[in-house]
Amino acid sequence: MSQEKRRAAQWIEQKAELWRETSRTIWENPELGHQEYRASALLSGILEEHGFQVERGTAGLETAFRAVYDSGKPGPHIAYLSEYDALPGLGHACGHNLIGVMSVAAAMSLAETLDQIGGTVTVFGTPAEETSGAKVTMAEQGYFEGIDAAMMAHPASVYERSGKSLAMEAIQFEFHGKTAHAASQPYLGVNALDAAIQTFNGINALRQQLRSDVRIHGIIKKGGEAANVVPDYSLIQFYVRTGSKSTLPDAVEKVKNCARGAAAATGCRLEISNYELGYDNLVTNEALSDLFTGNLVALGVAPEEIKHGLDHGSIDMGNVSQVVPAIHPYIKMPDSPYGGHTAEFCEAAGDERGQHALLMGAKALAWTGLDLLEQPLCLQDVREEFAKATGTAGKRGTAAK
């Protein structure tokens, strides 16, 4: 272990009470996506107090921020992604109260060494991962240009390498029909609920002809007001997911055709839209992932405890991984064998089990950043893998303004 790594770990431990208090405050005051005013102000304020240059309202998003510590010396540019949105009704049942603080702690500990070794560290405050993730908007607007590596870690029931996620599009279908008395004059109506149900039936029949990595799931948001009135309006929403963004458009078009067919069969007028931002699939940079995993082992995690990366649905970190080398590993909360988005997971994220994961994740993230700053060959491996995967030479420079 290098002297810088030892110092970084000690620095994180010394400020354990700050991390505990901050994550607990966010946990006790859950805020939904793009409404995280308190969490965003709290995290960005801590960074500002510790010498980071903070920009709020980044990418035109009120609760987003960018905090930069630039040593003024040449060196890699490391980014940590901070999430802090909660789930409706469940609060921080995905542990974003821990993720947000974990990334802040890692970045601040890294900043302690930058004046000596050079380089830049940035924390991106990224709202609304659970819905219309800010990372999508930031990636589209070029905020990750010039970043050498982007990292975050997620609490979980196990240790897990950064793996894959599914590309996703959120599609909404609105059917417009015509009301009529459902008993005396049903023939005068145009049934929008029938169109919604036929869409579901069409999609269910379609599944046999879809790739094995395609997943489609949806709900009926509106389907009528009274049983004796032919519904003139229905609203249904779907997530369509595939293993790669390259195969997503074909699956989406097939789903849309099911809705178009249902509209034609019932005589309804159809409107198609997206109700949330779509997410690209995560492309893990394995060279970067190896560094992080090695640091977990150096911190005392048995290698056999670290599972191979699994598919956890869709995350907006996927969009980041398409433009810069990135990882999204998982950190175990001890004595918490519960899946995310459950009340039990939320409870663990708010107590000492979550704090254990926060400290472990912050140290591993900080050490991985130090590997890139101190070992040019490690950074070269990360860059070369990304260039090969994307067919680019990899750009460096200053992050987009």
Coordinates of C-alpha atoms in Angstrom, one line a residue, residues 71-249:
S71 CA -4.3 21.2 -8.7
G72 CA -3.1 23.4 -11.5
K73 CA -0.6 20.8 -12.4
P74 CA -0.8 18.3 -15.3
G75 CA -2.4 15.0 -14.6
P76 CA -5.5 12.8 -15.1
H77 CA -9.0 14.1 -14.6
I78 CA -11.0 11.8 -12.3
A79 CA -14.7 12.1 -11.9
Y80 CA -17.0 10.7 -9.2
L81 CA -20.8 10.5 -9.7
S82 CA -23.0 11.4 -6.8
E83 CA -26.7 10.3 -6.6
Y84 CA -29.1 11.4 -4.0
D85 CA -32.7 10.9 -5.2
A86 CA -35.2 8.7 -3.3
L87 CA -38.1 6.4 -4.3
P88 CA -41.8 7.3 -4.0
G89 CA -43.2 5.8 -0.9
L90 CA -40.0 3.9 0.0
G91 CA -37.5 6.7 0.7
H92 CA -33.9 5.7 0.2
A93 CA -34.6 2.1 -0.5
C94 CA -31.9 2.1 -3.2
G95 CA -29.2 3.6 -0.9
H96 CA -28.6 6.8 -2.8
N97 CA -28.1 8.6 0.5
L98 CA -24.9 6.5 0.7
I99 CA -23.9 6.8 -2.9
G100 CA -24.0 10.6 -2.9
V101 CA -21.8 10.8 0.2
M102 CA -19.5 8.0 -0.8
S103 CA -18.5 9.8 -4.0
V104 CA -18.0 13.1 -2.1
A105 CA -15.8 11.4 0.5
A106 CA -13.6 9.8 -2.2
A107 CA -13.2 13.0 -4.1
M108 CA -12.3 15.1 -1.1
S109 CA -9.7 12.6 0.1
L110 CA -8.2 12.5 -3.4
A111 CA -8.1 16.3 -3.5
E112 CA -5.9 16.2 -0.4
T113 CA -3.1 14.7 -2.5
L114 CA -3.6 16.5 -5.8
D115 CA -1.4 19.6 -5.0
Q116 CA 1.6 17.2 -4.7
I117 CA 1.0 14.8 -7.5
G118 CA -1.1 16.9 -10.0
G119 CA -4.4 16.2 -11.8
T120 CA -8.0 17.2 -11.3
V121 CA -11.0 15.6 -9.5
T122 CA -14.6 16.5 -10.2
V123 CA -17.8 15.4 -8.5
F124 CA -20.9 15.5 -10.6
G125 CA -24.2 15.8 -8.6
T126 CA -26.6 13.8 -10.8
P127 CA -30.3 13.9 -9.8
A128 CA -33.1 11.6 -10.7
E129 CA -31.3 8.3 -11.4
E130 CA -34.6 6.5 -10.7
T131 CA -36.5 8.3 -13.5
S132 CA -35.1 10.8 -16.0
G133 CA -31.5 10.6 -15.0
A134 CA -29.3 13.7 -15.1
K135 CA -26.3 11.7 -16.4
V136 CA -28.2 11.3 -19.7
T137 CA -28.5 15.1 -20.1
M138 CA -24.9 15.7 -19.0
A139 CA -23.5 13.2 -21.4
E140 CA -25.5 14.6 -24.3
Q141 CA -24.3 18.2 -23.4
G142 CA -20.7 17.1 -23.3
Y143 CA -20.0 17.5 -19.6
F144 CA -17.8 14.3 -19.5
E145 CA -15.5 15.5 -22.3
G146 CA -11.9 15.5 -20.9
I147 CA -12.6 13.1 -18.1
D148 CA -10.2 10.2 -17.9
A149 CA -12.3 7.9 -15.8
A150 CA -15.8 8.1 -14.1
M151 CA -16.7 6.1 -11.1
M152 CA -19.4 5.4 -8.5
A153 CA -20.3 2.5 -6.3
H154 CA -23.7 1.3 -5.2
P155 CA -24.7 -0.4 -1.9
A156 CA -26.0 -3.9 -2.2
S157 CA -26.4 -7.2 -0.4
V158 CA -23.1 -8.5 -1.9
Y159 CA -19.8 -7.3 -3.2
E160 CA -20.0 -7.3 -7.0
R161 CA -17.8 -6.2 -9.8
S162 CA -19.0 -3.6 -12.3
G163 CA -21.0 -5.5 -14.9
K164 CA -23.7 -4.8 -17.4
S165 CA -27.0 -3.0 -17.5
L166 CA -29.8 -2.9 -20.0
A167 CA -30.5 -0.2 -22.5
M168 CA -34.0 1.2 -21.9
E169 CA -36.7 3.3 -23.5
A170 CA -39.8 4.6 -21.7
I171 CA -42.7 4.6 -24.1
Q172 CA -46.2 6.0 -23.5
F173 CA -49.3 5.3 -25.5
E174 CA -52.4 7.4 -25.3
F175 CA -55.6 6.2 -27.0
H176 CA -58.4 8.6 -27.8
G177 CA -61.8 7.1 -28.5
K178 CA -65.4 8.2 -28.0
T179 CA -67.8 7.9 -25.0
A180 CA -71.2 6.2 -25.2
H181 CA -73.6 4.5 -22.9
A182 CA -72.0 1.1 -22.4
A183 CA -75.4 -0.7 -22.1
S184 CA -77.9 1.2 -24.3
Q185 CA -75.7 2.4 -27.2
P186 CA -72.3 0.8 -27.0
Y187 CA -72.1 0.7 -30.8
L188 CA -71.8 4.5 -30.8
G189 CA -68.6 4.4 -28.7
V190 CA -64.9 3.9 -29.6
N191 CA -63.4 2.0 -26.7
A192 CA -59.9 3.3 -25.7
L193 CA -59.6 0.7 -23.0
D194 CA -60.0 -2.0 -25.5
A195 CA -57.1 -0.5 -27.5
A196 CA -54.9 -0.6 -24.3
I197 CA -55.8 -4.2 -23.6
Q198 CA -55.2 -5.2 -27.2
T199 CA -51.8 -3.6 -27.0
F200 CA -50.9 -5.7 -24.0
N201 CA -52.2 -8.8 -25.7
G202 CA -50.2 -8.0 -28.9
I203 CA -47.0 -7.5 -26.9
N204 CA -47.5 -10.7 -25.0
A205 CA -47.9 -12.5 -28.4
L206 CA -44.8 -10.7 -29.6
R207 CA -42.5 -12.1 -26.9
Q208 CA -42.0 -15.4 -28.7
Q209 CA -40.3 -13.5 -31.6
L210 CA -38.0 -11.3 -29.4
R211 CA -34.4 -11.8 -28.5
S212 CA -33.7 -13.4 -25.2
D213 CA -32.3 -10.2 -23.7
V214 CA -35.5 -8.2 -24.4
R215 CA -37.7 -7.3 -21.4
I216 CA -41.0 -5.4 -21.7
H217 CA -43.2 -4.4 -18.8
G218 CA -45.9 -1.9 -18.5
I219 CA -49.0 -0.6 -16.7
I220 CA -52.4 0.9 -17.4
K221 CA -52.3 4.4 -15.9
K222 CA -55.8 5.3 -17.0
G223 CA -58.6 3.2 -18.5
G224 CA -61.9 4.8 -17.9
E225 CA -64.0 6.4 -15.2
A226 CA -67.2 4.3 -14.9
A227 CA -68.1 0.8 -15.9
N228 CA -71.3 2.0 -17.7
V229 CA -69.4 4.5 -20.0
V230 CA -67.4 3.4 -23.0
P231 CA -63.9 4.8 -22.1
D232 CA -62.8 7.5 -24.5
Y233 CA -59.2 7.7 -23.2
S234 CA -56.6 5.3 -22.0
L235 CA -53.0 5.8 -21.0
I236 CA -50.4 3.0 -20.8
Q237 CA -46.7 3.1 -20.1
F238 CA -43.9 0.6 -20.9
Y239 CA -40.3 0.1 -20.3
V240 CA -38.6 -1.7 -23.2
R241 CA -35.1 -3.0 -22.4
T242 CA -32.5 -4.8 -24.4
G243 CA -28.9 -5.8 -23.7
S244 CA -27.5 -3.2 -26.0
K245 CA -28.5 0.2 -27.3
S246 CA -27.9 -1.1 -30.8
T247 CA -30.7 -3.6 -30.6
L248 CA -33.1 -1.4 -28.7
P249 CA -34.7 0.5 -31.7

